[in-house]
XYZ file of N, CA and C in Angstrom:
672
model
N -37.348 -4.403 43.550
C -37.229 -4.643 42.114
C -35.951 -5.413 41.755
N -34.553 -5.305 42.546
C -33.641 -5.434 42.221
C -32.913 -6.489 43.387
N -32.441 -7.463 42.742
C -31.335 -8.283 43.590
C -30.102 -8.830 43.153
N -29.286 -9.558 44.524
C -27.485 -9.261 43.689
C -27.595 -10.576 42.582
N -28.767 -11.402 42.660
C -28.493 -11.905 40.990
C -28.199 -11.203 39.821
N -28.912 -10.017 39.667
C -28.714 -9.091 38.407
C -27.510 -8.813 38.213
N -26.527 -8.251 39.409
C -25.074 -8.344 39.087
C -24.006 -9.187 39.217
N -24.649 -10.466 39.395
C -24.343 -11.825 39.251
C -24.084 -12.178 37.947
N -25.147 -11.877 37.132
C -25.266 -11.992 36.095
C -24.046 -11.018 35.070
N -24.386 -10.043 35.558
C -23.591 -8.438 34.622
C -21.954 -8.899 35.134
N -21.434 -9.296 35.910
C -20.378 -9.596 36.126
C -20.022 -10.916 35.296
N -20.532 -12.200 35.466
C -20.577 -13.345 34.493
C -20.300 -12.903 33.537
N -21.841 -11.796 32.491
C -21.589 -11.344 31.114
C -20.286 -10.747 30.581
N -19.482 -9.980 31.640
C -18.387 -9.530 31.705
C -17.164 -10.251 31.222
N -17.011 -11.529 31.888
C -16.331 -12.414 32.128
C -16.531 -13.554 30.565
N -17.866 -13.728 30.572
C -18.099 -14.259 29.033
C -18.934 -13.885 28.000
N -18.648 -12.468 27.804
C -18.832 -11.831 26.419
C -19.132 -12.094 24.991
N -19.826 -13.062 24.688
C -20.259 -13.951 23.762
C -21.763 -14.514 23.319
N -21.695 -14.628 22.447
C -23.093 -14.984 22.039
C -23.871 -16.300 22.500
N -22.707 -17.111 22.377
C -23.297 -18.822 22.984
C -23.739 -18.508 24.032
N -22.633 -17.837 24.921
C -22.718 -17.306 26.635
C -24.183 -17.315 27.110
N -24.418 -15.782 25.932
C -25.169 -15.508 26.216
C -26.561 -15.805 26.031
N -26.642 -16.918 25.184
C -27.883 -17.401 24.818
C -28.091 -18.675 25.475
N -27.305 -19.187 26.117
C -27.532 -20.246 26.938
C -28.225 -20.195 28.668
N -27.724 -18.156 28.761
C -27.993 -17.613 30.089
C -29.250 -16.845 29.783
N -30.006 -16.525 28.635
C -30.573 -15.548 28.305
C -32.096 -15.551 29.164
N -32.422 -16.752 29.438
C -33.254 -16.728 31.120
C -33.068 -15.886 31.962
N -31.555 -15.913 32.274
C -31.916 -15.465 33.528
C -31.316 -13.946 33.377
N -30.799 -13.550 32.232
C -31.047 -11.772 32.235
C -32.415 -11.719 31.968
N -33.185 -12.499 31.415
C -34.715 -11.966 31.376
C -35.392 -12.031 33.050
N -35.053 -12.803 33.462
C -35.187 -12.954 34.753
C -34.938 -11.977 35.842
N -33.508 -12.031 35.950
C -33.339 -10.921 36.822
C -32.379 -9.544 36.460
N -32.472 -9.536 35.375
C -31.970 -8.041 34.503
C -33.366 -7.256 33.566
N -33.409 -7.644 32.475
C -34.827 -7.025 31.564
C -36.171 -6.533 32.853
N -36.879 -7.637 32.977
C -37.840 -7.892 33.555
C -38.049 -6.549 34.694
N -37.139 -6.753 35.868
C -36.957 -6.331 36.988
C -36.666 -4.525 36.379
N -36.377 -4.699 35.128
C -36.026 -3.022 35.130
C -37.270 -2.509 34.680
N -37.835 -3.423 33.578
C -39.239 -3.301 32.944
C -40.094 -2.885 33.998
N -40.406 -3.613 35.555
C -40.761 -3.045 36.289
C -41.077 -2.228 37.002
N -39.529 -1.770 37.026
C -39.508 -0.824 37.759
C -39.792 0.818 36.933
N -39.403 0.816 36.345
C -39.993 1.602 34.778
C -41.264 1.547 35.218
N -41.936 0.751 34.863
C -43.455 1.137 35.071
C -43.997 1.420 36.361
N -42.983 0.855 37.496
C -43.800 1.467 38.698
C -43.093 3.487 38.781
N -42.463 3.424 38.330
C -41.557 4.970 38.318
C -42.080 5.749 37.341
N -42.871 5.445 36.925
C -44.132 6.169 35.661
C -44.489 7.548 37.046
N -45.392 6.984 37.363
C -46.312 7.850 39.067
C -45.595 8.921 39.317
N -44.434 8.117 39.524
C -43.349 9.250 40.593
C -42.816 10.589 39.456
N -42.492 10.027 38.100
C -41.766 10.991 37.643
C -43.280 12.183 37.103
N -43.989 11.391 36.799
C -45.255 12.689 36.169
C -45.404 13.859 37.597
N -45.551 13.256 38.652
C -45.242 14.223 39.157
C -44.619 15.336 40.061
N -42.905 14.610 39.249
C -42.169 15.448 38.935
C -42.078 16.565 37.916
N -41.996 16.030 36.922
C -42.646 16.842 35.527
C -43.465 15.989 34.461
N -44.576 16.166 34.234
C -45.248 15.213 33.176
C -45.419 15.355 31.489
N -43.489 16.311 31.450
C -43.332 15.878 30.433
C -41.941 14.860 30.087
N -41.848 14.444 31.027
C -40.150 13.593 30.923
C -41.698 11.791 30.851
N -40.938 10.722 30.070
C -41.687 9.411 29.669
C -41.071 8.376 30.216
N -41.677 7.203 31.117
C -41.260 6.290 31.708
C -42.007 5.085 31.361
N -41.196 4.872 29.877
C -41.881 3.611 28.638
C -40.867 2.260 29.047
N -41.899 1.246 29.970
C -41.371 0.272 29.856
C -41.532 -1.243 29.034
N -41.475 -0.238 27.656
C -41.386 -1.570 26.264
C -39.798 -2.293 26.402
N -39.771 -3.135 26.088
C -38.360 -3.679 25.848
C -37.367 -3.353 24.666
N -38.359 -2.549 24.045
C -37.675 -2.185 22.382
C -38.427 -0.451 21.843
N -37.393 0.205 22.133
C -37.764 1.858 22.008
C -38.363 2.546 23.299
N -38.336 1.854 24.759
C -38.925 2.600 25.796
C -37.487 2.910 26.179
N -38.277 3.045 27.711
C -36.987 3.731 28.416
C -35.618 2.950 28.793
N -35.762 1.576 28.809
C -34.588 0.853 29.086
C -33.590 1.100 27.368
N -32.445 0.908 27.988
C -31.349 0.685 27.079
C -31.207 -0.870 26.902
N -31.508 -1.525 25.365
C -30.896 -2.827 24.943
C -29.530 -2.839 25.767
N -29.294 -4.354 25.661
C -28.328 -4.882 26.017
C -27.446 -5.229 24.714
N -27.722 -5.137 23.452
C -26.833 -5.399 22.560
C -25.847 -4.189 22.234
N -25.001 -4.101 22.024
C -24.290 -2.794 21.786
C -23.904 -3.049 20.570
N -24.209 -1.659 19.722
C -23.497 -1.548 18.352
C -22.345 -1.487 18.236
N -21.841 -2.340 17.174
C -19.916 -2.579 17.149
C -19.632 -2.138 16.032
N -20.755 -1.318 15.397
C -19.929 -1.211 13.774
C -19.174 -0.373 13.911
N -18.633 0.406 14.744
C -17.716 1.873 14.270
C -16.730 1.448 15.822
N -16.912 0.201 16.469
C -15.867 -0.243 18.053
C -14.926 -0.626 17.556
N -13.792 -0.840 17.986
C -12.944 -1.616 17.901
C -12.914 -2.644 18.899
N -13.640 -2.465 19.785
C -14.166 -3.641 20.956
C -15.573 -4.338 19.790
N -15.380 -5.242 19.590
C -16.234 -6.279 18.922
C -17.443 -6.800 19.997
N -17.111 -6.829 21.363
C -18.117 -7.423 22.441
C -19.613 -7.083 22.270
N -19.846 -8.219 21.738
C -21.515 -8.092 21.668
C -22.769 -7.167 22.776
N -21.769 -7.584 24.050
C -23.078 -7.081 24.779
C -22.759 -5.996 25.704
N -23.550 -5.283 26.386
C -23.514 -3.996 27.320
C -22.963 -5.069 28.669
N -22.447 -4.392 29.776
C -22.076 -5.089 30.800
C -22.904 -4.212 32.058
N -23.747 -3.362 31.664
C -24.548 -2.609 32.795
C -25.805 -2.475 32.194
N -26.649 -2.853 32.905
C -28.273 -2.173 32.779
C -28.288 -0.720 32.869
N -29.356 0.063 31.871
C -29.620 1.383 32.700
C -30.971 1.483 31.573
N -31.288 3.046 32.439
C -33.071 3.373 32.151
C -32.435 4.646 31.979
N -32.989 5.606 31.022
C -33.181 6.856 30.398
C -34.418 7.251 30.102
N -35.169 8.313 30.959
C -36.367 8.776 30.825
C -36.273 9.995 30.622
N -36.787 9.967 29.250
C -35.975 11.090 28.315
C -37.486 12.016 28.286
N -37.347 13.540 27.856
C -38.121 14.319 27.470
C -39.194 14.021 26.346
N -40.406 14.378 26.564
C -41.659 13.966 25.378
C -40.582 14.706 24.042
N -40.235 15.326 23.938
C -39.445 15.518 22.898
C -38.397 15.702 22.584
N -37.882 14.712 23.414
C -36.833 14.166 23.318
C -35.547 13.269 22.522
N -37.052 13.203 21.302
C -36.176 11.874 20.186
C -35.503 12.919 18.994
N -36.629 14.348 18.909
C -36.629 15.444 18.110
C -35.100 16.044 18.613
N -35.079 16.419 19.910
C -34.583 17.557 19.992
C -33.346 17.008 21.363
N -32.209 17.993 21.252
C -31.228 17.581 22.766
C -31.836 18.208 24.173
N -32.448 17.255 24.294
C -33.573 17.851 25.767
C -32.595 17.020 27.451
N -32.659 17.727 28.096
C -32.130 16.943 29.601
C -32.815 15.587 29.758
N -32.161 14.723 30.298
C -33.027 13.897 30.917
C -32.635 13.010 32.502
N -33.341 12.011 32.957
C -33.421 11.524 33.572
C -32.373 9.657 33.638
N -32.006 9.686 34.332
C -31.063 8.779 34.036
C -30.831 7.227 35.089
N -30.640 5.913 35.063
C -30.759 5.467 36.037
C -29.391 4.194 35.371
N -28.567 3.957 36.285
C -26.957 3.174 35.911
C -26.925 2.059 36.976
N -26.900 0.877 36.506
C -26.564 -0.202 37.183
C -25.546 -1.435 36.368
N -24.371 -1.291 37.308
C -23.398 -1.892 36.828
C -22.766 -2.850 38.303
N -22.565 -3.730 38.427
C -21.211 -4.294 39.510
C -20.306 -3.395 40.174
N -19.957 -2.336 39.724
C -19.107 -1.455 40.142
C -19.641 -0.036 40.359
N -20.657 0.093 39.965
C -20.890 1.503 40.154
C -22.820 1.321 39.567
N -23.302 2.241 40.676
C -24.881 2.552 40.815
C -25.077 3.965 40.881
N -25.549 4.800 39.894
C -25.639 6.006 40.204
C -27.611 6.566 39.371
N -28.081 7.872 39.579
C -28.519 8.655 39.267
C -27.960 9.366 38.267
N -28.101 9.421 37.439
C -27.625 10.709 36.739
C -28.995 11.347 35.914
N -28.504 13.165 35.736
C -29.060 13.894 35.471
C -28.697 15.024 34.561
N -29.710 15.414 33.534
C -29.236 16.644 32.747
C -29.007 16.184 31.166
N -27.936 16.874 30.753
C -27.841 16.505 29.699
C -26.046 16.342 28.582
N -26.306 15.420 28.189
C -24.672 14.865 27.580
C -24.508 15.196 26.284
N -23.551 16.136 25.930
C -23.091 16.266 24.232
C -24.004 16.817 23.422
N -24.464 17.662 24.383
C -25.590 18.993 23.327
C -24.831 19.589 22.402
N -25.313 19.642 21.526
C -25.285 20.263 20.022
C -24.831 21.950 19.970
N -23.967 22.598 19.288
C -23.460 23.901 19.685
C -25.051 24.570 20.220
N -25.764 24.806 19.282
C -26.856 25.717 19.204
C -27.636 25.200 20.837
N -27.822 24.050 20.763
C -28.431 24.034 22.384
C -27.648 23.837 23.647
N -26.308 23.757 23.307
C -25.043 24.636 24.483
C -25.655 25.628 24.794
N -25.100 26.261 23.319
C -25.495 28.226 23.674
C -26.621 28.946 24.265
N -27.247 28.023 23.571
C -28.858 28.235 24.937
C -28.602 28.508 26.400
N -28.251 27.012 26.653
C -28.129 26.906 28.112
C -27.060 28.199 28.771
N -25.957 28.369 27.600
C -25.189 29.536 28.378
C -25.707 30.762 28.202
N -26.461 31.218 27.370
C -27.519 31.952 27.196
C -28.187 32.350 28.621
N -29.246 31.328 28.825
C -29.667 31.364 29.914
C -29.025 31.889 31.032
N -27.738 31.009 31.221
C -26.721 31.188 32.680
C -26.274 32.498 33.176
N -26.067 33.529 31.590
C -25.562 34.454 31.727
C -27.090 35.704 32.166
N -28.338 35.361 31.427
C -29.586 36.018 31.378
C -29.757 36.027 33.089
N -29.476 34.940 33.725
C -30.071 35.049 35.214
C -28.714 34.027 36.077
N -27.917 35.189 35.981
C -26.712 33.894 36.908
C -27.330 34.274 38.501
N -27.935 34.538 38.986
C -28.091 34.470 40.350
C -29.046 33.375 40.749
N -30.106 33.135 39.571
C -30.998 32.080 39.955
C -30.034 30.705 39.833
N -29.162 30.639 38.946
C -28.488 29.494 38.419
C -27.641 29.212 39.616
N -26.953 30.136 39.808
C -26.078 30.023 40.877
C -26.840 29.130 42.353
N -28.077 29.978 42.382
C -29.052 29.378 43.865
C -29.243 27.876 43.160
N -29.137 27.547 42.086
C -29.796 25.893 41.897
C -28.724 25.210 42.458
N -27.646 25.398 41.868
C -26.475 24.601 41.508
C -25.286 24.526 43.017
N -26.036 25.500 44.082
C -25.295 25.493 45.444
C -25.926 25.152 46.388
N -27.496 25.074 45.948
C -28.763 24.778 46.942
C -28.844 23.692 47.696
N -28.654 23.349 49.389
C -28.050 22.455 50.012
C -28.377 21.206 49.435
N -30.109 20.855 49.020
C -30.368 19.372 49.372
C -29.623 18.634 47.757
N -29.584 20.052 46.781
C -29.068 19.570 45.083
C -27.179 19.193 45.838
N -26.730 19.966 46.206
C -25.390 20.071 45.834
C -24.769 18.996 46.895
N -25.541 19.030 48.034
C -24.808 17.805 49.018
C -25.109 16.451 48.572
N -25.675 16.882 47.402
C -26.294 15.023 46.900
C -25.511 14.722 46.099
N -25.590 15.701 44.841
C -25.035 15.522 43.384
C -23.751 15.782 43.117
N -22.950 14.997 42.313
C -21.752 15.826 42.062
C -21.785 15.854 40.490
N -21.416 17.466 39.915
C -21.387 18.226 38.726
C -20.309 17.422 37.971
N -19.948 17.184 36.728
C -19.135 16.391 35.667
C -19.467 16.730 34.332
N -18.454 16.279 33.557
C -18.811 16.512 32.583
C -17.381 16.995 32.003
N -17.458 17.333 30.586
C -16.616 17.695 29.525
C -16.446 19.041 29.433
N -15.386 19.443 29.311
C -15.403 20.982 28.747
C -14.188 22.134 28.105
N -14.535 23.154 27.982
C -13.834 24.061 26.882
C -12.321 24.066 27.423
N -11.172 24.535 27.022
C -10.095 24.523 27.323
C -10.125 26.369 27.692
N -10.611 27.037 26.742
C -11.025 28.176 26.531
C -12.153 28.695 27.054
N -12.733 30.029 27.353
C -13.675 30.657 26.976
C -14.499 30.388 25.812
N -16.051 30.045 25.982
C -16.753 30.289 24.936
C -17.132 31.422 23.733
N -16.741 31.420 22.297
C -16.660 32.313 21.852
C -18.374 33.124 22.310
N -18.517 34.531 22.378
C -19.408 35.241 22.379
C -19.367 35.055 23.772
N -19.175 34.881 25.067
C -19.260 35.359 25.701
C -18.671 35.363 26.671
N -18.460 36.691 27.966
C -17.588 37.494 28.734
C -16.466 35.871 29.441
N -15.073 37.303 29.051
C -13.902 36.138 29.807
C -13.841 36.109 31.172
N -14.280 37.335 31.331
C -14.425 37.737 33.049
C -15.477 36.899 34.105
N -16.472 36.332 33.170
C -18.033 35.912 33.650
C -17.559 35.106 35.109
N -18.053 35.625 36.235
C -18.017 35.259 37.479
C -18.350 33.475 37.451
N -19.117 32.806 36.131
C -19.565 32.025 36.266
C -18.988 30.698 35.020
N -17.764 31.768 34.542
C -16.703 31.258 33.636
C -16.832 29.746 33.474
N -16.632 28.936 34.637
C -16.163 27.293 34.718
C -17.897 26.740 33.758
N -19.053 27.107 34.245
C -19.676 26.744 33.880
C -20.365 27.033 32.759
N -19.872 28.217 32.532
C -20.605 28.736 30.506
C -19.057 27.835 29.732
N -17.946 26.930 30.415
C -16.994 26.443 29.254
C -17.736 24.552 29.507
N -18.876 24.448 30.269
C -18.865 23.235 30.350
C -19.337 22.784 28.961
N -19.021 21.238 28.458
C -19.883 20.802 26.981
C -20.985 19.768 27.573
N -20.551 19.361 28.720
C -21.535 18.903 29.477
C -22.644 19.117 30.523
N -23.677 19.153 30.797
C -24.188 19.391 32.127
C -25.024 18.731 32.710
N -24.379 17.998 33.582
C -25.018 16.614 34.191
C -24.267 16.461 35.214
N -25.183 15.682 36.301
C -24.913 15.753 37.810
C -25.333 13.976 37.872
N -24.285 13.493 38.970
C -24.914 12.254 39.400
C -25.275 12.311 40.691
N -25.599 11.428 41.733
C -25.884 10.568 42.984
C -25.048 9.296 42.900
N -24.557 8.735 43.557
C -24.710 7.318 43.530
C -24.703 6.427 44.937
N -25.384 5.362 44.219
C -26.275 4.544 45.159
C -25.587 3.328 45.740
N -25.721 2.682 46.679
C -24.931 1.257 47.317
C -25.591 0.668 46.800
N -25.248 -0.661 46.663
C -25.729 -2.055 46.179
C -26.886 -2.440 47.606
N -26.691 -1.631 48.810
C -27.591 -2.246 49.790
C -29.105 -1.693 49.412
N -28.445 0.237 49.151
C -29.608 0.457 48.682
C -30.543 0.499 47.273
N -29.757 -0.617 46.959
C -30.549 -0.975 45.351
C -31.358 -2.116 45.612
N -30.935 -3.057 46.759
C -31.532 -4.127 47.368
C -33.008 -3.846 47.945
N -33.276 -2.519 48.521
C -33.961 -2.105 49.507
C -35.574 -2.518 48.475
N -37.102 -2.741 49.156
C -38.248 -2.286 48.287
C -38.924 -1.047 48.276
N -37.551 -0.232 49.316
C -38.221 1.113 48.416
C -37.164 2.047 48.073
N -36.489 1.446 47.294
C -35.563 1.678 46.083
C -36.027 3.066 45.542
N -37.193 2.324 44.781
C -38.066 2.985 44.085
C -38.141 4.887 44.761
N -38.644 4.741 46.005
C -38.832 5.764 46.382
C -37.341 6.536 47.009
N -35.939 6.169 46.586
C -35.030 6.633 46.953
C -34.574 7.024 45.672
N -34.867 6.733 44.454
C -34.235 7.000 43.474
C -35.304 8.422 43.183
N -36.642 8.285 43.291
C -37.259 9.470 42.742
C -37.266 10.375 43.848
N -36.637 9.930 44.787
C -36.355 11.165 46.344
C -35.098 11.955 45.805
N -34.026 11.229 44.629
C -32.646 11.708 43.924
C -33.451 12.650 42.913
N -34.030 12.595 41.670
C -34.739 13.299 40.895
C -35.447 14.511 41.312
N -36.427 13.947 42.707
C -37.100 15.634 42.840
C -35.768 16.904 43.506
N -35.169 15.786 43.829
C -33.727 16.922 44.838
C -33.340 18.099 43.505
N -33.334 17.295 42.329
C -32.350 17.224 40.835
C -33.517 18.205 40.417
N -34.815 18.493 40.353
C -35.931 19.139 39.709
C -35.508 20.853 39.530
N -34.775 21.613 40.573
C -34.188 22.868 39.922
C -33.740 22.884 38.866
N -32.463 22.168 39.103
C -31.385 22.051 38.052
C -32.292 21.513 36.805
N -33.169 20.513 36.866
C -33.554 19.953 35.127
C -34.656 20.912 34.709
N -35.330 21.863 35.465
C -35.831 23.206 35.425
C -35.440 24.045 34.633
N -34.178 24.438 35.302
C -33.572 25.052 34.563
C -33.333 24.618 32.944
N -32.045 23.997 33.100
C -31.611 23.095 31.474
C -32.808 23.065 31.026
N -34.095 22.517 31.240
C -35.117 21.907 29.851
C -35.929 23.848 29.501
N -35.760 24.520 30.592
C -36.414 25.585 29.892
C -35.729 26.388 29.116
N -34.019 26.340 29.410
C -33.332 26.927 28.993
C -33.386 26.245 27.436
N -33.507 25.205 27.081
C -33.218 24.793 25.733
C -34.939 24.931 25.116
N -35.631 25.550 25.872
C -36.812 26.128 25.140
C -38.327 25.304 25.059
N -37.818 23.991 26.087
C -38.884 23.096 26.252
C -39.335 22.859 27.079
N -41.217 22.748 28.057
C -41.611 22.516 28.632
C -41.230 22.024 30.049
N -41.533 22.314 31.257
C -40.641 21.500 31.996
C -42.191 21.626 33.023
């Protein structure tokens, strides 16, 4: 799906951040940026249903799973018109409603990763998830140490300075009821983004990831 034109390109865009730039090049991100992700989106439909067939792998160019390349500047102080990385978000069927986990895919010049879970949940669907953690910390614990998840992924994210109000200071499982984040990446070489079965290395990252988004999407009360 993918070749080092695309970050040929994302590096260029980098370098000339502009509208002329970019409308004079706008071939060949359709070429070998849009297109190639559009693709792959739709061939990664298969793989993720059955993973779970409620996470959506919409490859429209406008409201599916790819992220535009224009970036909103009204509230930046960086004015730069455009994104400098491709990525795909295959978000939960109800997902637009509600802060559901999702599925994540990052391609930049500098960095290729997987990512997974979920970013900047809302107090009420935090508390869920710590809800959960505390309801069954032994299952949580087996996701989040389980060889093929934990030798892959590494855990990140934002979090409390403190204890969460309402619950225990003592909690054996403390670090992770103060996270605001919970999301795990992979990341990938540029050789193996080259490869044609990409495809099947990125959704070989996801089913590894299927405890953990198990968990999170039931914990916040939605289908998984």
């Amino acid at each position: 799906h993918f070749g080092p034109e695309l970050f040929k390109f994302l590096r260029q865009l980098r370098q000339n951040n502009n509208r002329e730039w970019f409308q004079a090049n706008k071939r060949r991100y359709e070429e070998h940026v849009k297109r190639p992700l559009q693709r792959f989106i739709e061939d990664f439909a298969p793989e993720l249903e059955a993973i779970s067939p409620h996470f959506v792998a919409d490859p429209r160019g406008n409201g599916g799973s790819m992220f535009r390349i224009y970036r909103d500047v009204r509230f930046s102080k960086d004015k730069s018109p455009y994104k400098t990385q491709a990525a795909a978000q295959f978000r939960h069927e109800f997902g637009k409603s509600a802060h559901a986990p999702g599925f994540y895919l990052h391609l930049a010049p500098e960095e290729v990763f997987a990512g997974i879970g979920l970013w900047g949940p809302d107090t009420p669907t935090l508390t869920k998830i710590r809800e959960a953690i505390v309801a069954d910390p032994g299952q949580w614990r087996g996701i989040v140490t389980e060889r093929d998840f934990a030798a892959a992924f590494n855990r990140h994210g934002r979090s409390l300075k403190r204890p969460p109000k309402g619950f225990p200071k003592e909690h054996p499982l403390l670090e992770d009821l103060k996270r605001k984040d919970h999301i795990a990446s992979l990341p990938f070489t540029h050789e193996q983004i080259y490869r044609t079965d990409f495809i099947d290395v990125y959704a070989d990252a996801c089913r590894r990831a299927s405890s953990y988004m198990q968990f999170l999407t039931r914990a916040v009360e939605l289908p998984y």
